[in-house]
Amino acid sequence: MAVPFGAMAADVVTVTARAAYYAPLTMTPFQARQEAIQRAQLDAISRRFGSSLSQTSISMQAEGINARDDFYAIGQSDVKGEWVETIGDTIWKVTPGDHETLYEVTLKGRIREIPSNRIDVDSRILFNGTDRDHNRLRGGSFNRGDYMYIYFTAPVDGYLAIYLGDDDPAMTMQCLLPYDGSGQGSFRVEAGKEYKLFSRDDAPAELRPYVRRIKMNCRKSVDINQIYVIFSPRPFTKAADSRSRRGEGARMADGTEVDLMPREADFASFQRWLGKARRNDPDMQVIKTVVTVSAP
């Protein structure tokens, strides 16, 4: 007998998470805070639901950007729960030192156990091409001027949205998918179909006019971006957004006006939308990847 989605939905529980992280001086404050938050969340989840994360994996020291990405990947794949949303204020105590800075964080959030029957999706960030194996991003690093594509497939029909957290003071969330001008609240995917997103040649004919390549850029020597791939077998509608204040509009052949920059939402509004969406949809998955963009 088929089991409907969400039939074994886990309860959402509220926890307080704490962590202390000694960040090397080579880390930016943003990197260090993200690392401390990640460690606090993983610790709270593993204490509540358990974890298959070994002591060897936990002790991987995140001295560099690539090592930190590896730690994230291991932690997110092996803990038995997920952080649904942060609630309230995040409390920080930062103590500078001669060789490192101590970041102590306390935050409250809602977590839930990952169901054993969760849908297994395949999502891969690609650079400068759409071959899912040859062009797979290594070490979470782009160079300025590289093009980003995303390969995605799922075993069931569903809905997809993709956001990029920009490395600006406001951490603006850029909506990359659904495509601007398509009139879609989320991107419809078919079971078993392979998607090579942001490639006009691989897009359906009706969406081809709206597809634009994603060219990675940076303002500093190294920018840190966050990619959110959001999938659910249930219909959902993306966060409320607006045209970018940094871009200029362009008019398509059918008269539709689109922005040359992706539509965007402010970080706080996006997080409120995502938290509510995840609370209401136990089958929603959020695949978050930290990537860097470096000036050659």
PDB file of C-alpha atoms in Angstrom:
ATOM      1  CA  MET A   1       0.000   0.000   0.000  1.00  0.00           C
ATOM      2  CA  ALA A   2       1.343   3.418  -0.887  1.00  0.00           C
ATOM      3  CA  VAL A   3       2.158   5.659   2.056  1.00  0.00           C
ATOM      4  CA  PRO A   4       1.103   9.291   1.506  1.00  0.00           C
ATOM      5  CA  PHE A   5       3.757  11.949   1.844  1.00  0.00           C
ATOM      6  CA  GLY A   6       4.080  13.168   5.413  1.00  0.00           C
ATOM      7  CA  ALA A   7       2.241  10.171   6.897  1.00  0.00           C
ATOM      8  CA  MET A   8       5.216   9.563   9.204  1.00  0.00           C
ATOM      9  CA  ALA A   9       5.992  13.223   9.763  1.00  0.00           C
ATOM     10  CA  ALA A  10       8.221  13.852  12.763  1.00  0.00           C
ATOM     11  CA  ASP A  11       7.261  16.245  15.529  1.00  0.00           C
ATOM     12  CA  VAL A  12       9.011  19.597  15.616  1.00  0.00           C
ATOM     13  CA  VAL A  13      10.694  20.312  18.960  1.00  0.00           C
ATOM     14  CA  THR A  14      12.275  23.483  20.330  1.00  0.00           C
ATOM     15  CA  VAL A  15      15.879  23.356  21.558  1.00  0.00           C
ATOM     16  CA  THR A  16      18.618  25.689  22.740  1.00  0.00           C
ATOM     17  CA  ALA A  17      21.954  25.246  20.966  1.00  0.00           C
ATOM     18  CA  ARG A  18      25.360  26.417  22.157  1.00  0.00           C
ATOM     19  CA  ALA A  19      28.874  26.244  20.777  1.00  0.00           C
ATOM     20  CA  ALA A  20      32.299  27.793  21.294  1.00  0.00           C
ATOM     21  CA  TYR A  21      34.564  28.055  18.286  1.00  0.00           C
ATOM     22  CA  TYR A  22      38.173  29.257  18.181  1.00  0.00           C
ATOM     23  CA  ALA A  23      38.500  30.858  14.765  1.00  0.00           C
ATOM     24  CA  PRO A  24      41.909  31.466  13.168  1.00  0.00           C
ATOM     25  CA  LEU A  25      42.613  35.082  12.302  1.00  0.00           C
ATOM     26  CA  THR A  26      42.546  34.153   8.608  1.00  0.00           C
ATOM     27  CA  MET A  27      38.774  33.644   8.887  1.00  0.00           C
ATOM     28  CA  THR A  28      36.420  36.554   8.356  1.00  0.00           C
ATOM     29  CA  PRO A  29      33.888  37.268  11.126  1.00  0.00           C
ATOM     30  CA  PHE A  30      31.124  36.039   8.806  1.00  0.00           C
ATOM     31  CA  GLN A  31      32.894  32.707   8.228  1.00  0.00           C
ATOM     32  CA  ALA A  32      33.571  32.249  11.921  1.00  0.00           C
ATOM     33  CA  ARG A  33      29.995  32.999  12.932  1.00  0.00           C
ATOM     34  CA  GLN A  34      28.617  30.603  10.322  1.00  0.00           C
ATOM     35  CA  GLU A  35      30.953  27.886  11.572  1.00  0.00           C
ATOM     36  CA  ALA A  36      29.956  28.433  15.204  1.00  0.00           C
ATOM     37  CA  ILE A  37      26.247  28.381  14.334  1.00  0.00           C
ATOM     38  CA  GLN A  38      26.661  25.218  12.287  1.00  0.00           C
ATOM     39  CA  ARG A  39      28.461  23.453  15.123  1.00  0.00           C
ATOM     40  CA  ALA A  40      25.833  24.528  17.648  1.00  0.00           C
ATOM     41  CA  GLN A  41      23.009  23.282  15.441  1.00  0.00           C
ATOM     42  CA  LEU A  42      24.678  19.942  14.728  1.00  0.00           C
ATOM     43  CA  ASP A  43      25.406  19.409  18.424  1.00  0.00           C
ATOM     44  CA  ALA A  44      21.787  20.115  19.417  1.00  0.00           C
ATOM     45  CA  ILE A  45      20.439  17.816  16.714  1.00  0.00           C
ATOM     46  CA  SER A  46      22.786  14.940  17.551  1.00  0.00           C
ATOM     47  CA  ARG A  47      22.041  15.251  21.280  1.00  0.00           C
ATOM     48  CA  ARG A  48      18.307  14.988  20.614  1.00  0.00           C
ATOM     49  CA  PHE A  49      18.169  12.404  17.828  1.00  0.00           C
ATOM     50  CA  GLY A  50      21.609  10.793  17.775  1.00  0.00           C
ATOM     51  CA  SER A  51      24.159  10.780  14.995  1.00  0.00           C
ATOM     52  CA  SER A  52      26.295   8.404  12.981  1.00  0.00           C
ATOM     53  CA  LEU A  53      28.962  11.105  12.875  1.00  0.00           C
ATOM     54  CA  SER A  54      32.230   9.582  14.114  1.00  0.00           C
ATOM     55  CA  GLN A  55      34.629  11.294  16.489  1.00  0.00           C
ATOM     56  CA  THR A  56      37.161  11.446  13.657  1.00  0.00           C
ATOM     57  CA  SER A  57      34.745  13.393  11.504  1.00  0.00           C
ATOM     58  CA  ILE A  58      33.786  15.735  14.320  1.00  0.00           C
ATOM     59  CA  SER A  59      37.415  16.574  14.984  1.00  0.00           C
ATOM     60  CA  MET A  60      38.067  17.753  11.425  1.00  0.00           C
ATOM     61  CA  GLN A  61      39.479  21.229  12.061  1.00  0.00           C
ATOM     62  CA  ALA A  62      37.977  23.833   9.775  1.00  0.00           C
ATOM     63  CA  GLU A  63      41.085  25.904   9.178  1.00  0.00           C
ATOM     64  CA  GLY A  64      40.340  26.737   5.553  1.00  0.00           C
ATOM     65  CA  ILE A  65      37.294  27.370   3.426  1.00  0.00           C
ATOM     66  CA  ASN A  66      37.405  24.012   1.635  1.00  0.00           C
ATOM     67  CA  ALA A  67      37.854  22.064   4.853  1.00  0.00           C
ATOM     68  CA  ARG A  68      34.894  23.910   6.305  1.00  0.00           C
ATOM     69  CA  ASP A  69      32.719  22.915   3.365  1.00  0.00           C
ATOM     70  CA  ASP A  70      33.759  19.285   3.857  1.00  0.00           C
ATOM     71  CA  PHE A  71      32.750  19.491   7.512  1.00  0.00           C
ATOM     72  CA  TYR A  72      29.353  20.866   6.533  1.00  0.00           C
ATOM     73  CA  ALA A  73      28.806  18.088   3.994  1.00  0.00           C
ATOM     74  CA  ILE A  74      29.630  15.329   6.484  1.00  0.00           C
ATOM     75  CA  GLY A  75      27.573  16.846   9.252  1.00  0.00           C
ATOM     76  CA  GLN A  76      24.497  17.466   7.160  1.00  0.00           C
ATOM     77  CA  SER A  77      24.498  13.979   5.667  1.00  0.00           C
ATOM     78  CA  ASP A  78      25.062  11.982   8.874  1.00  0.00           C
ATOM     79  CA  VAL A  79      23.071  13.625  11.639  1.00  0.00           C
ATOM     80  CA  LYS A  80      19.639  12.111  12.111  1.00  0.00           C
ATOM     81  CA  GLY A  81      17.712  15.363  12.284  1.00  0.00           C
ATOM     82  CA  GLU A  82      17.499  18.791  10.708  1.00  0.00           C
ATOM     83  CA  TRP A  83      17.332  22.395  11.859  1.00  0.00           C
ATOM     84  CA  VAL A  84      13.947  23.717  10.710  1.00  0.00           C
ATOM     85  CA  GLU A  85      14.267  27.366  11.755  1.00  0.00           C
ATOM     86  CA  THR A  86      15.896  29.737  14.209  1.00  0.00           C
ATOM     87  CA  ILE A  87      13.606  31.603  16.587  1.00  0.00           C
ATOM     88  CA  GLY A  88      14.367  34.637  18.706  1.00  0.00           C
ATOM     89  CA  ASP A  89      17.676  36.424  18.931  1.00  0.00           C
ATOM     90  CA  THR A  90      21.071  34.808  18.488  1.00  0.00           C
ATOM     91  CA  ILE A  91      23.372  35.723  21.396  1.00  0.00           C
ATOM     92  CA  TRP A  92      27.096  36.202  20.764  1.00  0.00           C
ATOM     93  CA  LYS A  93      30.159  36.615  22.933  1.00  0.00           C
ATOM     94  CA  VAL A  94      33.300  37.355  20.934  1.00  0.00           C
ATOM     95  CA  THR A  95      36.709  37.320  22.658  1.00  0.00           C
ATOM     96  CA  PRO A  96      39.691  38.417  20.528  1.00  0.00           C
ATOM     97  CA  GLY A  97      43.047  36.727  21.041  1.00  0.00           C
ATOM     98  CA  ASP A  98      46.590  37.056  19.745  1.00  0.00           C
ATOM     99  CA  HIS A  99      46.341  34.058  17.398  1.00  0.00           C
ATOM    100  CA  GLU A 100      42.623  33.266  17.264  1.00  0.00           C
ATOM    101  CA  THR A 101      39.219  34.662  18.178  1.00  0.00           C
ATOM    102  CA  LEU A 102      36.743  32.854  20.417  1.00  0.00           C
ATOM    103  CA  TYR A 103      33.149  32.926  19.163  1.00  0.00           C
ATOM    104  CA  GLU A 104      30.565  31.722  21.683  1.00  0.00           C
ATOM    105  CA  VAL A 105      27.005  31.451  20.413  1.00  0.00           C
ATOM    106  CA  THR A 106      23.645  30.606  21.955  1.00  0.00           C
ATOM    107  CA  LEU A 107      20.545  30.285  19.809  1.00  0.00           C
ATOM    108  CA  LYS A 108      17.110  28.750  20.015  1.00  0.00           C
ATOM    109  CA  GLY A 109      15.436  26.879  17.187  1.00  0.00           C
ATOM    110  CA  ARG A 110      13.076  24.185  16.046  1.00  0.00           C
ATOM    111  CA  ILE A 111      14.408  20.799  14.937  1.00  0.00           C
ATOM    112  CA  ARG A 112      12.895  17.520  13.812  1.00  0.00           C
ATOM    113  CA  GLU A 113      14.023  13.984  13.103  1.00  0.00           C
ATOM    114  CA  ILE A 114      14.661  13.117   9.458  1.00  0.00           C
ATOM    115  CA  PRO A 115      12.113  10.478   8.391  1.00  0.00           C
ATOM    116  CA  SER A 116      13.551   7.145   7.267  1.00  0.00           C
ATOM    117  CA  ASN A 117      11.486   7.270   4.064  1.00  0.00           C
ATOM    118  CA  ARG A 118      12.718  10.706   2.942  1.00  0.00           C
ATOM    119  CA  ILE A 119      12.903  11.094  -0.835  1.00  0.00           C
ATOM    120  CA  ASP A 120      16.434  10.709  -2.195  1.00  0.00           C
ATOM    121  CA  VAL A 121      17.202  13.522  -4.654  1.00  0.00           C
ATOM    122  CA  ASP A 122      20.379  14.166  -6.636  1.00  0.00           C
ATOM    123  CA  SER A 123      21.490  17.809  -6.725  1.00  0.00           C
ATOM    124  CA  ARG A 124      24.926  18.854  -8.024  1.00  0.00           C
ATOM    125  CA  ILE A 125      26.469  22.284  -8.474  1.00  0.00           C
ATOM    126  CA  LEU A 126      28.341  22.468 -11.784  1.00  0.00           C
ATOM    127  CA  PHE A 127      30.774  24.996 -13.220  1.00  0.00           C
ATOM    128  CA  ASN A 128      31.406  26.032 -16.843  1.00  0.00           C
ATOM    129  CA  GLY A 129      29.424  23.158 -18.323  1.00  0.00           C
ATOM    130  CA  THR A 130      26.483  20.813 -17.783  1.00  0.00           C
ATOM    131  CA  ASP A 131      28.178  17.404 -17.668  1.00  0.00           C
ATOM    132  CA  ARG A 132      27.089  16.193 -14.228  1.00  0.00           C
ATOM    133  CA  ASP A 133      30.365  14.348 -13.587  1.00  0.00           C
ATOM    134  CA  HIS A 134      33.012  16.281 -15.529  1.00  0.00           C
ATOM    135  CA  ASN A 135      31.837  19.753 -14.446  1.00  0.00           C
ATOM    136  CA  ARG A 136      30.961  19.014 -10.823  1.00  0.00           C
ATOM    137  CA  LEU A 137      32.214  21.749  -8.516  1.00  0.00           C
ATOM    138  CA  ARG A 138      35.278  20.672  -6.540  1.00  0.00           C
ATOM    139  CA  GLY A 139      36.076  22.136  -3.159  1.00  0.00           C
ATOM    140  CA  GLY A 140      33.163  24.561  -3.262  1.00  0.00           C
ATOM    141  CA  SER A 141      35.160  27.124  -5.251  1.00  0.00           C
ATOM    142  CA  PHE A 142      34.361  29.280  -8.279  1.00  0.00           C
ATOM    143  CA  ASN A 143      36.635  31.775  -9.970  1.00  0.00           C
ATOM    144  CA  ARG A 144      35.209  35.141 -10.940  1.00  0.00           C
ATOM    145  CA  GLY A 145      33.718  34.797 -14.418  1.00  0.00           C
ATOM    146  CA  ASP A 146      32.815  31.107 -14.037  1.00  0.00           C
ATOM    147  CA  TYR A 147      29.285  30.081 -14.960  1.00  0.00           C
ATOM    148  CA  MET A 148      27.174  28.065 -12.529  1.00  0.00           C
ATOM    149  CA  TYR A 149      24.748  25.351 -13.541  1.00  0.00           C
ATOM    150  CA  ILE A 150      22.827  22.944 -11.310  1.00  0.00           C
ATOM    151  CA  TYR A 151      21.978  19.337 -12.137  1.00  0.00           C
ATOM    152  CA  PHE A 152      18.872  17.993 -10.419  1.00  0.00           C
ATOM    153  CA  THR A 153      16.770  14.842 -10.533  1.00  0.00           C
ATOM    154  CA  ALA A 154      14.215  13.293  -8.184  1.00  0.00           C
ATOM    155  CA  PRO A 155      12.407   9.916  -8.172  1.00  0.00           C
ATOM    156  CA  VAL A 156       8.996  11.587  -7.740  1.00  0.00           C
ATOM    157  CA  ASP A 157       7.191  14.554  -9.224  1.00  0.00           C
ATOM    158  CA  GLY A 158       7.754  17.717  -7.232  1.00  0.00           C
ATOM    159  CA  TYR A 159       8.540  21.394  -7.020  1.00  0.00           C
ATOM    160  CA  LEU A 160      11.861  23.196  -6.849  1.00  0.00           C
ATOM    161  CA  ALA A 161      13.252  26.626  -5.963  1.00  0.00           C
ATOM    162  CA  ILE A 162      16.865  27.793  -5.866  1.00  0.00           C
ATOM    163  CA  TYR A 163      18.270  30.813  -4.049  1.00  0.00           C
ATOM    164  CA  LEU A 164      21.717  32.343  -3.775  1.00  0.00           C
ATOM    165  CA  GLY A 165      22.675  34.174  -0.584  1.00  0.00           C
ATOM    166  CA  ASP A 166      24.810  37.052  -1.806  1.00  0.00           C
ATOM    167  CA  ASP A 167      27.956  38.093   0.062  1.00  0.00           C
ATOM    168  CA  ASP A 168      26.822  41.643   0.737  1.00  0.00           C
ATOM    169  CA  PRO A 169      26.178  43.336   4.107  1.00  0.00           C
ATOM    170  CA  ALA A 170      22.460  42.541   3.893  1.00  0.00           C
ATOM    171  CA  MET A 171      22.997  38.899   2.741  1.00  0.00           C
ATOM    172  CA  THR A 172      20.439  39.482  -0.021  1.00  0.00           C
ATOM    173  CA  MET A 173      18.712  36.294  -1.185  1.00  0.00           C
ATOM    174  CA  GLN A 174      18.600  36.137  -4.989  1.00  0.00           C
ATOM    175  CA  CYS A 175      15.904  33.919  -6.517  1.00  0.00           C
ATOM    176  CA  LEU A 176      17.545  31.947  -9.337  1.00  0.00           C
ATOM    177  CA  LEU A 177      14.669  29.492  -9.860  1.00  0.00           C
ATOM    178  CA  PRO A 178      11.834  29.665 -10.874  1.00  0.00           C
ATOM    179  CA  TYR A 179      13.044  31.720 -13.822  1.00  0.00           C
ATOM    180  CA  ASP A 180      12.143  35.401 -13.734  1.00  0.00           C
ATOM    181  CA  GLY A 181       9.280  36.187 -16.109  1.00  0.00           C
ATOM    182  CA  SER A 182       8.020  32.588 -16.272  1.00  0.00           C
ATOM    183  CA  GLY A 183       5.082  33.361 -13.976  1.00  0.00           C
ATOM    184  CA  GLN A 184       5.809  30.300 -11.836  1.00  0.00           C
ATOM    185  CA  GLY A 185       5.723  30.185  -8.037  1.00  0.00           C
ATOM    186  CA  SER A 186       8.076  27.209  -8.091  1.00  0.00           C
ATOM    187  CA  PHE A 187       9.706  25.089 -10.786  1.00  0.00           C
ATOM    188  CA  ARG A 188       7.821  21.878 -11.624  1.00  0.00           C
ATOM    189  CA  VAL A 189       9.973  18.742 -11.939  1.00  0.00           C
ATOM    190  CA  GLU A 190       8.946  15.346 -13.295  1.00  0.00           C
ATOM    191  CA  ALA A 191       9.911  12.039 -11.721  1.00  0.00           C
ATOM    192  CA  GLY A 192      13.130  10.594 -13.127  1.00  0.00           C
ATOM    193  CA  LYS A 193      13.812  13.505 -15.461  1.00  0.00           C
ATOM    194  CA  GLU A 194      17.300  15.017 -15.439  1.00  0.00           C
ATOM    195  CA  TYR A 195      17.413  18.815 -15.306  1.00  0.00           C
ATOM    196  CA  LYS A 196      20.385  20.975 -16.250  1.00  0.00           C
ATOM    197  CA  LEU A 197      19.275  24.275 -14.842  1.00  0.00           C
ATOM    198  CA  PHE A 198      20.390  27.676 -16.180  1.00  0.00           C
ATOM    199  CA  SER A 199      21.265  26.120 -19.532  1.00  0.00           C
ATOM    200  CA  ARG A 200      19.117  27.514 -22.346  1.00  0.00           C
ATOM    201  CA  ASP A 201      20.015  24.629 -24.674  1.00  0.00           C
ATOM    202  CA  ASP A 202      18.660  22.101 -22.155  1.00  0.00           C
ATOM    203  CA  ALA A 203      15.495  24.020 -21.217  1.00  0.00           C
ATOM    204  CA  PRO A 204      11.997  23.248 -22.552  1.00  0.00           C
ATOM    205  CA  ALA A 205      11.066  25.411 -25.510  1.00  0.00           C
ATOM    206  CA  GLU A 206       8.429  27.346 -23.565  1.00  0.00           C
ATOM    207  CA  LEU A 207      10.936  28.346 -20.850  1.00  0.00           C
ATOM    208  CA  ARG A 208      13.934  28.988 -23.085  1.00  0.00           C
ATOM    209  CA  PRO A 209      13.258  32.741 -23.446  1.00  0.00           C
ATOM    210  CA  TYR A 210      13.494  33.151 -19.650  1.00  0.00           C
ATOM    211  CA  VAL A 211      16.640  31.117 -19.020  1.00  0.00           C
ATOM    212  CA  ARG A 212      19.815  33.071 -18.322  1.00  0.00           C
ATOM    213  CA  ARG A 213      23.225  31.753 -17.425  1.00  0.00           C
ATOM    214  CA  ILE A 214      24.456  32.491 -13.917  1.00  0.00           C
ATOM    215  CA  LYS A 215      27.835  34.223 -14.033  1.00  0.00           C
ATOM    216  CA  MET A 216      29.641  34.229 -10.707  1.00  0.00           C
ATOM    217  CA  ASN A 217      31.171  37.480  -9.524  1.00  0.00           C
ATOM    218  CA  CYS A 218      32.872  38.804  -6.392  1.00  0.00           C
ATOM    219  CA  ARG A 219      33.330  42.223  -4.823  1.00  0.00           C
ATOM    220  CA  LYS A 220      36.346  41.235  -2.707  1.00  0.00           C
ATOM    221  CA  SER A 221      39.265  38.888  -3.274  1.00  0.00           C
ATOM    222  CA  VAL A 222      37.024  36.086  -1.970  1.00  0.00           C
ATOM    223  CA  ASP A 223      33.225  36.215  -1.612  1.00  0.00           C
ATOM    224  CA  ILE A 224      31.295  33.564   0.296  1.00  0.00           C
ATOM    225  CA  ASN A 225      27.878  32.658  -1.137  1.00  0.00           C
ATOM    226  CA  GLN A 226      25.245  30.217   0.071  1.00  0.00           C
ATOM    227  CA  ILE A 227      23.217  28.142  -2.401  1.00  0.00           C
ATOM    228  CA  TYR A 228      19.794  26.898  -1.236  1.00  0.00           C
ATOM    229  CA  VAL A 229      18.200  24.096  -3.301  1.00  0.00           C
ATOM    230  CA  ILE A 230      14.647  23.650  -1.980  1.00  0.00           C
ATOM    231  CA  PHE A 231      12.575  20.629  -3.074  1.00  0.00           C
ATOM    232  CA  SER A 232       9.220  19.216  -2.075  1.00  0.00           C
ATOM    233  CA  PRO A 233       6.760  16.724  -3.577  1.00  0.00           C
ATOM    234  CA  ARG A 234       4.080  19.177  -2.426  1.00  0.00           C
ATOM    235  CA  PRO A 235       3.291  22.428  -4.241  1.00  0.00           C
ATOM    236  CA  PHE A 236       4.745  25.554  -2.669  1.00  0.00           C
ATOM    237  CA  THR A 237       5.253  29.167  -3.667  1.00  0.00           C
ATOM    238  CA  LYS A 238       8.586  30.981  -3.439  1.00  0.00           C
ATOM    239  CA  ALA A 239       9.241  33.795  -0.984  1.00  0.00           C
ATOM    240  CA  ALA A 240       7.883  37.258  -1.803  1.00  0.00           C
ATOM    241  CA  ASP A 241      10.555  39.136  -3.753  1.00  0.00           C
ATOM    242  CA  SER A 242      11.110  42.241  -5.832  1.00  0.00           C
ATOM    243  CA  ARG A 243      13.215  43.428  -8.719  1.00  0.00           C
ATOM    244  CA  SER A 244      16.835  44.031  -7.889  1.00  0.00           C
ATOM    245  CA  ARG A 245      17.778  47.635  -7.228  1.00  0.00           C
ATOM    246  CA  ARG A 246      21.186  46.947  -8.772  1.00  0.00           C
ATOM    247  CA  GLY A 247      20.021  45.684 -12.161  1.00  0.00           C
ATOM    248  CA  GLU A 248      18.347  47.043 -15.255  1.00  0.00           C
ATOM    249  CA  GLY A 249      15.272  45.649 -16.919  1.00  0.00           C
ATOM    250  CA  ALA A 250      15.062  44.023 -20.332  1.00  0.00           C
ATOM    251  CA  ARG A 251      11.990  43.389 -22.498  1.00  0.00           C
ATOM    252  CA  MET A 252      11.468  39.926 -23.997  1.00  0.00           C
ATOM    253  CA  ALA A 253      10.136  39.280 -27.511  1.00  0.00           C
ATOM    254  CA  ASP A 254       6.635  38.651 -26.104  1.00  0.00           C
ATOM    255  CA  GLY A 255       6.671  41.990 -24.266  1.00  0.00           C
ATOM    256  CA  THR A 256       7.425  40.517 -20.824  1.00  0.00           C
ATOM    257  CA  GLU A 257       9.833  42.641 -18.796  1.00  0.00           C
ATOM    258  CA  VAL A 258      12.506  40.828 -16.807  1.00  0.00           C
ATOM    259  CA  ASP A 259      15.397  41.957 -14.644  1.00  0.00           C
ATOM    260  CA  LEU A 260      18.978  41.416 -15.753  1.00  0.00           C
ATOM    261  CA  MET A 261      19.715  40.645 -12.095  1.00  0.00           C
ATOM    262  CA  PRO A 262      17.752  37.925 -10.249  1.00  0.00           C
ATOM    263  CA  ARG A 263      14.760  38.980  -8.198  1.00  0.00           C
ATOM    264  CA  GLU A 264      15.634  39.236  -4.525  1.00  0.00           C
ATOM    265  CA  ALA A 265      14.297  39.051  -0.984  1.00  0.00           C
ATOM    266  CA  ASP A 266      15.866  40.393   2.181  1.00  0.00           C
ATOM    267  CA  PHE A 267      17.465  37.769   4.421  1.00  0.00           C
ATOM    268  CA  ALA A 268      15.053  38.092   7.354  1.00  0.00           C
ATOM    269  CA  SER A 269      11.962  37.800   5.145  1.00  0.00           C
ATOM    270  CA  PHE A 270      13.426  34.797   3.341  1.00  0.00           C
ATOM    271  CA  GLN A 271      14.202  33.004   6.607  1.00  0.00           C
ATOM    272  CA  ARG A 272      10.681  33.651   7.918  1.00  0.00           C
ATOM    273  CA  TRP A 273       9.214  32.245   4.687  1.00  0.00           C
ATOM    274  CA  LEU A 274      11.500  29.202   4.758  1.00  0.00           C
ATOM    275  CA  GLY A 275      10.819  28.454   8.416  1.00  0.00           C
ATOM    276  CA  LYS A 276       7.067  28.584   7.886  1.00  0.00           C
ATOM    277  CA  ALA A 277       7.284  26.472   4.732  1.00  0.00           C
ATOM    278  CA  ARG A 278       9.330  23.790   6.479  1.00  0.00           C
ATOM    279  CA  ARG A 279       7.053  23.718   9.542  1.00  0.00           C
ATOM    280  CA  ASN A 280       4.038  23.150   7.304  1.00  0.00           C
ATOM    281  CA  ASP A 281       5.721  20.653   4.969  1.00  0.00           C
ATOM    282  CA  PRO A 282       7.626  17.753   6.597  1.00  0.00           C
ATOM    283  CA  ASP A 283       8.658  16.526   3.139  1.00  0.00           C
ATOM    284  CA  MET A 284      10.433  19.744   2.167  1.00  0.00           C
ATOM    285  CA  GLN A 285      14.198  19.354   1.785  1.00  0.00           C
ATOM    286  CA  VAL A 286      16.689  22.215   1.888  1.00  0.00           C
ATOM    287  CA  ILE A 287      20.126  21.438   0.475  1.00  0.00           C
ATOM    288  CA  LYS A 288      22.391  24.284   1.556  1.00  0.00           C
ATOM    289  CA  THR A 289      25.900  24.583   0.124  1.00  0.00           C
ATOM    290  CA  VAL A 290      28.543  27.186   0.938  1.00  0.00           C
ATOM    291  CA  VAL A 291      30.600  28.204  -2.109  1.00  0.00           C
ATOM    292  CA  THR A 292      33.343  30.760  -2.645  1.00  0.00           C
ATOM    293  CA  VAL A 293      34.008  33.052  -5.584  1.00  0.00           C
ATOM    294  CA  SER A 294      37.614  34.204  -5.937  1.00  0.00           C
ATOM    295  CA  ALA A 295      39.265  36.870  -8.028  1.00  0.00           C
ATOM    296  CA  PRO A 296      41.957  35.249 -10.244  1.00  0.00           C
TER     297      PRO A 296
END
